[in-house]
Each structure stands twice: as C-alpha cells, then as structure tokens.
PDB file of C-alpha atoms in Angstrom:
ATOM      1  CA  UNK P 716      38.955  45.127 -71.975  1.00 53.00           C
ATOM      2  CA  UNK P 717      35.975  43.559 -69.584  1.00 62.00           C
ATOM      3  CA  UNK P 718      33.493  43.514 -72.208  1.00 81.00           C
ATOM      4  CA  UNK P 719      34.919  41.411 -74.639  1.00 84.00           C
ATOM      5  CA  UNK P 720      35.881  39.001 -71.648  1.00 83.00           C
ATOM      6  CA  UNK P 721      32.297  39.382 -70.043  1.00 85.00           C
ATOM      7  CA  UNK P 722      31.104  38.462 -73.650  1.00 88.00           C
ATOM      8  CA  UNK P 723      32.736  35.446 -74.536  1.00 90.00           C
ATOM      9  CA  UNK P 724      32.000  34.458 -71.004  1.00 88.00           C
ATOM     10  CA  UNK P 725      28.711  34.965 -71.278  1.00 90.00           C
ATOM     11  CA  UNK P 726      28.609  33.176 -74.649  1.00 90.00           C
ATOM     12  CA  UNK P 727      30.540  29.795 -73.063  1.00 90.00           C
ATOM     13  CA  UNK P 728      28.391  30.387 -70.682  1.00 91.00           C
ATOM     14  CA  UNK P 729      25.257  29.964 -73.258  1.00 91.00           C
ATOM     15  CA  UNK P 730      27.012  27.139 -75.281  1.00 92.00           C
ATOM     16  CA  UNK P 731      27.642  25.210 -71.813  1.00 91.00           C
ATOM     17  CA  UNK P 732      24.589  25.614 -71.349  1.00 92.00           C
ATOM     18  CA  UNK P 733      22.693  24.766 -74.445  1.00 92.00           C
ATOM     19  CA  UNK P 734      25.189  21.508 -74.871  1.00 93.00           C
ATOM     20  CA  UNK P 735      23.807  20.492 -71.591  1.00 93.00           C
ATOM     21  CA  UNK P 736      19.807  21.491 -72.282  1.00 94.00           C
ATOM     22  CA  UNK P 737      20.317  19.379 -75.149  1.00 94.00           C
ATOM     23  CA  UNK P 738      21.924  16.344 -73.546  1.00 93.00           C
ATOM     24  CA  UNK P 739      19.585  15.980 -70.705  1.00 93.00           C
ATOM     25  CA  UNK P 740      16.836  16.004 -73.144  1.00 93.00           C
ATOM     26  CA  UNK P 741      18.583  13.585 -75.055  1.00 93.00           C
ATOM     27  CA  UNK P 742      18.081  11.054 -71.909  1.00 95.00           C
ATOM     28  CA  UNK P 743      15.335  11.917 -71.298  1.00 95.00           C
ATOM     29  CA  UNK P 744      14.201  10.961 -74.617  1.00 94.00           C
ATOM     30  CA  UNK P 745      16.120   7.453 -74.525  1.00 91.00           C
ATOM     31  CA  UNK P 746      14.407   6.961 -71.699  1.00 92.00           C
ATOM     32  CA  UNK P 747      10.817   7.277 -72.592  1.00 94.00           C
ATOM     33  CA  UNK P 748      11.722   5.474 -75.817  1.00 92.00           C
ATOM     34  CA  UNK P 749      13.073   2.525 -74.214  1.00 91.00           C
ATOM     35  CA  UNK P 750      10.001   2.710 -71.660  1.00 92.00           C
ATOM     36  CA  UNK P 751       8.036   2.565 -74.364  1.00 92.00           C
ATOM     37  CA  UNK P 752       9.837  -0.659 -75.913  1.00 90.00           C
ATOM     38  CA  UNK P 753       9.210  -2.134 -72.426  1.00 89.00           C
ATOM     39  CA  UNK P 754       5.379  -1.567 -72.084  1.00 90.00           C
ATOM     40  CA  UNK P 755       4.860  -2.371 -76.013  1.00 90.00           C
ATOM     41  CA  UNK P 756       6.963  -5.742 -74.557  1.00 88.00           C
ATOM     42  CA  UNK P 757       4.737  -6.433 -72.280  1.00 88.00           C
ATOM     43  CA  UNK P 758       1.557  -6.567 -74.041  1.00 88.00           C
ATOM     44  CA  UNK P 759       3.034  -8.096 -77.058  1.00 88.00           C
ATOM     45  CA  UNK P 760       4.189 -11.228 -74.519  1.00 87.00           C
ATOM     46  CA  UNK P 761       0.503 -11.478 -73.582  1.00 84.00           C
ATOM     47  CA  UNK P 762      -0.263 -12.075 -77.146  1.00 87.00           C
ATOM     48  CA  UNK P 763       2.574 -14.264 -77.933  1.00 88.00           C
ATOM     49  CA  UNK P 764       0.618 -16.856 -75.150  1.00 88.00           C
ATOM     50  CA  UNK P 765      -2.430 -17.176 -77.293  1.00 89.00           C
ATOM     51  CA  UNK P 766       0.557 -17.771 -80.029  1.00 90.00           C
ATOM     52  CA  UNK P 767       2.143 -20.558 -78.404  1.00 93.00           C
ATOM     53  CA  UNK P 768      -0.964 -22.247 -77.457  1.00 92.00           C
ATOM     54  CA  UNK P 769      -2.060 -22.728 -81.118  1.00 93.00           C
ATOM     55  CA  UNK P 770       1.078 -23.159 -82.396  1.00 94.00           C
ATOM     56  CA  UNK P 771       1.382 -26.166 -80.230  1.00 94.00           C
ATOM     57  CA  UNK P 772      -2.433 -27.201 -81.412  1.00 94.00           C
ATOM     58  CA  UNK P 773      -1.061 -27.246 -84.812  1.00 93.00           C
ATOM     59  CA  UNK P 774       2.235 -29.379 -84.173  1.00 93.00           C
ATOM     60  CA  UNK P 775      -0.002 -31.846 -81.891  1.00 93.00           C
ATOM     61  CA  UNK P 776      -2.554 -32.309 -84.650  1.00 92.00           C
ATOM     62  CA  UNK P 777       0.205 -33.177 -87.213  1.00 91.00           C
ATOM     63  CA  UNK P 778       0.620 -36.373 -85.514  1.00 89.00           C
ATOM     64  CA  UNK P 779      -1.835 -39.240 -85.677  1.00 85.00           C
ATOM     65  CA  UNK P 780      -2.881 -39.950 -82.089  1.00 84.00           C
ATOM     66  CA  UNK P 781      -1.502 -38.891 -78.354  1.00 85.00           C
ATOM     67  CA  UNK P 782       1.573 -40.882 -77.896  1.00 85.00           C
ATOM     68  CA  UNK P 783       3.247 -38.769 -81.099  1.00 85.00           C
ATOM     69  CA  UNK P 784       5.254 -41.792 -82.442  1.00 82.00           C
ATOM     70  CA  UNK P 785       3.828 -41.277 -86.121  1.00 82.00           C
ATOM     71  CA  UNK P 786       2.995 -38.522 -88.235  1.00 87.00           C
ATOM     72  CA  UNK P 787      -0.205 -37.826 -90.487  1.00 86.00           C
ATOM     73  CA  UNK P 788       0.170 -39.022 -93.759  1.00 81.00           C
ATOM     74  CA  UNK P 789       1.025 -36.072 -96.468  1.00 83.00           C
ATOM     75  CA  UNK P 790       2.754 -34.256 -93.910  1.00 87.00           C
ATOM     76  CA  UNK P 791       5.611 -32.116 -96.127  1.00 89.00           C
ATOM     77  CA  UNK P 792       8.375 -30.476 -95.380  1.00 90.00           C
ATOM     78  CA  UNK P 793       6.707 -27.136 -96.413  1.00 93.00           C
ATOM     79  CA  UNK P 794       3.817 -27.906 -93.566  1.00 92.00           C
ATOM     80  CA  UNK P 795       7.132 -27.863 -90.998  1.00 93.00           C
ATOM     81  CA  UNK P 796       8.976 -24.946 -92.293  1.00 94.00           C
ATOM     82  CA  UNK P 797       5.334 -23.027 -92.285  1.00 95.00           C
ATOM     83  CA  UNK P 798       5.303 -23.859 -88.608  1.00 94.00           C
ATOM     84  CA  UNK P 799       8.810 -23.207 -88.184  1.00 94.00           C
ATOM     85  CA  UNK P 800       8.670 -19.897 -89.726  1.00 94.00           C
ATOM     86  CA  UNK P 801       5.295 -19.314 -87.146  1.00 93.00           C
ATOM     87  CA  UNK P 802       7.541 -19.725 -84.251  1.00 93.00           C
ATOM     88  CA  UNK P 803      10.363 -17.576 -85.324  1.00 92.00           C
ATOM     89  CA  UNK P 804       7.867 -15.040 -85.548  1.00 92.00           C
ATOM     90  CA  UNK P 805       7.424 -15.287 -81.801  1.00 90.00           C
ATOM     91  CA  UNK P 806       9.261 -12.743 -79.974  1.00 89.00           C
ATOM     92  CA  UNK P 807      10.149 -13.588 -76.064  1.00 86.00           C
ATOM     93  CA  UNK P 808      13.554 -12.128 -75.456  1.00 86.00           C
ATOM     94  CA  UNK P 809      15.004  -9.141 -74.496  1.00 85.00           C
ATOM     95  CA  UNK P 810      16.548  -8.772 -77.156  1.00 87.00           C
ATOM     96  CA  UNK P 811      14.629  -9.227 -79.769  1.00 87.00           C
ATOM     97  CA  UNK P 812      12.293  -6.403 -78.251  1.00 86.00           C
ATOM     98  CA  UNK P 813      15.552  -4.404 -77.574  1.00 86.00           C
ATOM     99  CA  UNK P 814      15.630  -4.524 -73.732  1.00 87.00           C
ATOM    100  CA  UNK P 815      17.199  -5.944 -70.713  1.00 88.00           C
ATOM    101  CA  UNK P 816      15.950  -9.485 -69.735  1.00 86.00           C
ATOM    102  CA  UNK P 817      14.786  -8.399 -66.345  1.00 86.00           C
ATOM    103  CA  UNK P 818      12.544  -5.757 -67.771  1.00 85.00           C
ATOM    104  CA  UNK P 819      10.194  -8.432 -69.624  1.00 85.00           C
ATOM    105  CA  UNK P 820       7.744  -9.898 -67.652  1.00 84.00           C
ATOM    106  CA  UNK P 821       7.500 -12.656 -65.120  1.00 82.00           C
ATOM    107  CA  UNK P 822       5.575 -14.958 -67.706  1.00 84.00           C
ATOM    108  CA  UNK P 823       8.069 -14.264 -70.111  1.00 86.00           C
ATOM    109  CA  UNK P 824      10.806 -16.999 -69.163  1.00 87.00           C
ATOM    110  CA  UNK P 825       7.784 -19.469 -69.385  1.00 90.00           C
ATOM    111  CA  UNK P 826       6.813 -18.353 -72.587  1.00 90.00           C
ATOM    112  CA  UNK P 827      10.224 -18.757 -73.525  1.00 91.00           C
ATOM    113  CA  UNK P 828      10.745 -22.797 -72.651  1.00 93.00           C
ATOM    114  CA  UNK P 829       7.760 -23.522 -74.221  1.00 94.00           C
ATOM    115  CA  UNK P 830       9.086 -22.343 -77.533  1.00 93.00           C
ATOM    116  CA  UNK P 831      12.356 -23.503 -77.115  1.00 94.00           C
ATOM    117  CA  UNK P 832      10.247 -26.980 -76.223  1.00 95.00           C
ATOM    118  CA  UNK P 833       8.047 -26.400 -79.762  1.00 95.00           C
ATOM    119  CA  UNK P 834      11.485 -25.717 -81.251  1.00 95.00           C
ATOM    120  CA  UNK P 835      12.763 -29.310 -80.067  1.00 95.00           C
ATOM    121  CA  UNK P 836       9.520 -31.023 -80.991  1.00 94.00           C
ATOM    122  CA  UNK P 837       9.551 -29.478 -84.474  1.00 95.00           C
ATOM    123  CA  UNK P 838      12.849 -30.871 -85.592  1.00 94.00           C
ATOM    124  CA  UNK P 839      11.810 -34.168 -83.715  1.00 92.00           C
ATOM    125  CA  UNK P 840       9.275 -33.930 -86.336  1.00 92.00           C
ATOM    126  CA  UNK P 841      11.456 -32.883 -89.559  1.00 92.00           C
ATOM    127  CA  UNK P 842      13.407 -35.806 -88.609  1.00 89.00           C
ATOM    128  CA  UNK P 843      10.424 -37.926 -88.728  1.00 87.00           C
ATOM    129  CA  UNK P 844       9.075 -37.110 -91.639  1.00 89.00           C
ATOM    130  CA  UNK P 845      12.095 -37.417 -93.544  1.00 88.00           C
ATOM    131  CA  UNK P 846      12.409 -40.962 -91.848  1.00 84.00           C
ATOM    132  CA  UNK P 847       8.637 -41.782 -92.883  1.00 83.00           C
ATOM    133  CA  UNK P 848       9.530 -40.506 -96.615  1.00 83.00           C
ATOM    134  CA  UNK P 849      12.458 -42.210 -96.831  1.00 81.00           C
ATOM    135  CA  UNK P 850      10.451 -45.568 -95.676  1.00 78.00           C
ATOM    136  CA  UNK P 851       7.700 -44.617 -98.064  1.00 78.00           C
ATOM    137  CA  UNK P 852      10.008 -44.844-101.344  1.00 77.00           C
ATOM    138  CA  UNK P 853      11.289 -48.099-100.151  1.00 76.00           C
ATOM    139  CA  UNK P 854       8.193 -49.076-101.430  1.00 74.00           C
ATOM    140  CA  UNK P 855       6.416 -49.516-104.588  1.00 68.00           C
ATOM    141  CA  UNK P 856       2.819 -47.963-103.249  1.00 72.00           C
ATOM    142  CA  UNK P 857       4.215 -46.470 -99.838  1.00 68.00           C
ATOM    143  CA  UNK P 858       3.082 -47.140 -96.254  1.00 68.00           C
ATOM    144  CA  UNK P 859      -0.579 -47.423 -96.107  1.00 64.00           C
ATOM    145  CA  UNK P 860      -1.195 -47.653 -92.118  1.00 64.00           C
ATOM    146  CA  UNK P 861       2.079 -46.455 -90.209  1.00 64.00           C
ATOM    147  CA  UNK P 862       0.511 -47.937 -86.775  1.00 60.00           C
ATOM    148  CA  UNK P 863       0.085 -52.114 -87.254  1.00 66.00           C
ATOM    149  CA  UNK P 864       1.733 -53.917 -90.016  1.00 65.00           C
ATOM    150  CA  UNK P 865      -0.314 -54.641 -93.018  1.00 68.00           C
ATOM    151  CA  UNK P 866       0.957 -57.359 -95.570  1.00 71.00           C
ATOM    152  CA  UNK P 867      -0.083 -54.678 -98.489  1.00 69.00           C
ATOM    153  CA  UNK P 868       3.518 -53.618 -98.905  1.00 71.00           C
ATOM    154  CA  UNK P 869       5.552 -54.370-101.919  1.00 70.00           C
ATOM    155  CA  UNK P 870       8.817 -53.433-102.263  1.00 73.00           C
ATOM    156  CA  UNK P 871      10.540 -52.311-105.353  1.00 71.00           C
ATOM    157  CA  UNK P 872      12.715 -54.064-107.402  1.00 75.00           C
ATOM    158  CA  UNK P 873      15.967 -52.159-107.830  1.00 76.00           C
ATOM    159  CA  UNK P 874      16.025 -51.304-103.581  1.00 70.00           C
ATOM    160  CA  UNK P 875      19.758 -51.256-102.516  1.00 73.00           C
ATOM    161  CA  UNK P 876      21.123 -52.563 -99.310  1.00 74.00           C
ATOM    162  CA  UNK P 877      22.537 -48.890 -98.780  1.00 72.00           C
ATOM    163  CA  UNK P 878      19.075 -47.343 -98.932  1.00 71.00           C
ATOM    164  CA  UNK P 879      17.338 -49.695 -96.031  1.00 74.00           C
ATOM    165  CA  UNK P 880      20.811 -48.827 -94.363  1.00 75.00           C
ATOM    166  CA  UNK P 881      20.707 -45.235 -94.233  1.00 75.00           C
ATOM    167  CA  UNK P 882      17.221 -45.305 -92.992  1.00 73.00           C
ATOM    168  CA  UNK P 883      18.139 -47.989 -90.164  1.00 74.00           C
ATOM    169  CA  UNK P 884      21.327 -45.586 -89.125  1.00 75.00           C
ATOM    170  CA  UNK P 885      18.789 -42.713 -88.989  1.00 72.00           C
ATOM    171  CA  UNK P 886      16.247 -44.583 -86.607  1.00 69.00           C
ATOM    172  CA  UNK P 887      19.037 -44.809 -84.412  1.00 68.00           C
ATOM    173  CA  UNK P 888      19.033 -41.548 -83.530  1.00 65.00           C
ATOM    174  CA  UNK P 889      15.798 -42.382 -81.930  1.00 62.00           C
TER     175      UNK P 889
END
C-alpha cells in the first residue's frame, strides 16, 4: 500500500513541479519581452526627434512668412490631412509602445508637447484654410495677395448676406 502512495506522490510531486518550471519561465519570458519593447522604445523616440523637427519644417513652410497669419496659396485640405496622418504616425507614449510611462525616456515628455503643439497648430491651420477658401469663392477670381489689399477683387453677383456671415462668425473664433 506505500507504493501506490509513494507514486502518486512522486507524480504531484513532478506535476507541481513542472506547473511551476513552466510558470517561472513564463515571467521570465514577459519580462525580456517587455524589456525588449522598452529598449526598441527608446531608440525609436530618438528617431521620432528627427520626425518632429521636419514635420514642423513642413507645417512652417505652409505659411507665407514668420508671423503665420496667412497660408500659401493652393494649400488643400489633402496637404493637411497628409501632415496630419505624418504626425499620427509618431509614437511618444507608453502606450502606444505598450509600456509604462516612466519606462520611456527623459526626452520623451518633450517629444510629446511638441506634437501635441504640431497637433494644435495643424487644426489652427485646417481652420484657416477653410476660412481662406471660403473667402476665395466670395469672389469671382479669388484672393490674389492675402497680405495688403489689392483693388483686383470682384465679387460675384449672386453672393448672399449668409455666406459673408458665416465666414465673419468663423473669424471670430480667432
């Protein structure tokens, strides 16, 4: 009667310990997999720097001179969404590399207001160039120098009160 005991002990035993074997290797695998997320954060932040600096090269050039009041002309809605869809691509969270904030590094928070600043500046500039569209078909040639006021303008005939009005409420948001 000992040796079955002794046997099925001795099998628990094995089972206990194979269960075990297998979860600590389990962890230990997590663990080098999310070390690896960590490191493959790290240099993929140091890349996303060069990203940010031409991405904001390419929104400063779509305006016409430093103070950014006006955009180019033949700006489209398509150039913003290409550069919108440029900066979604950047990845400076924790999450998005699927790891705790305070394992990214130090540059990382930095990295992250200046996208959420390109972010703000890019709808600034969806709303303007839906403003300077808008403006443009007021017109029966368009705008042809957005900076000083040209007497080359004609407006169309059949322009309604309501369209000059739902440009003027939209400047107000300026």
């Amino acid at each position: 009667m000992g040796k079955p005991l002794l046997k099925t002990l001795t099998v628990v035993a094995v089972g206990v310990g194979s269960v075990a074997i297998c979860l600590v290797g389990y962890r230990q695998n997590n663990q080098r997999q999310y070390q690896q997320r960590v490191e493959y954060a790290q240099t993929a932040i140091a890349s996303e720097t060069d990203s940010i600096a031409s991405l904001k090269k390419e929104v400063a050039s779509l305006y016409l001179n430093e103070d950014r009041t006006f955009l180019k002309a033949g700006i489209t809605a398509d150039d913003i969404s290409q550069l919108v869809g440029k900066l979604s691509m950047i990845k400076v969270s924790g999450e998005e590399y699927g790891i705790e904030e305070n394992a990214l590094p130090a540059d990382a928070k930095k990295i992250q207001k200046q996208k959420q600043a390109i972010d703000d500046e890019l709808k600034d500039i969806e709303a303007k160039q839906k403003i300077q569209e808008a403006t443009d078909k007021l017109f029966t040639k368009g705008v042809s120098n957005w900076q000083k006021a040209e007497n080359d303008v004609i407006i169309k005939k059949d322009l309604k009160e309501t369209d000059v009005g739902s440009i003027r409420e939209n400047l107000n948001f300026f």
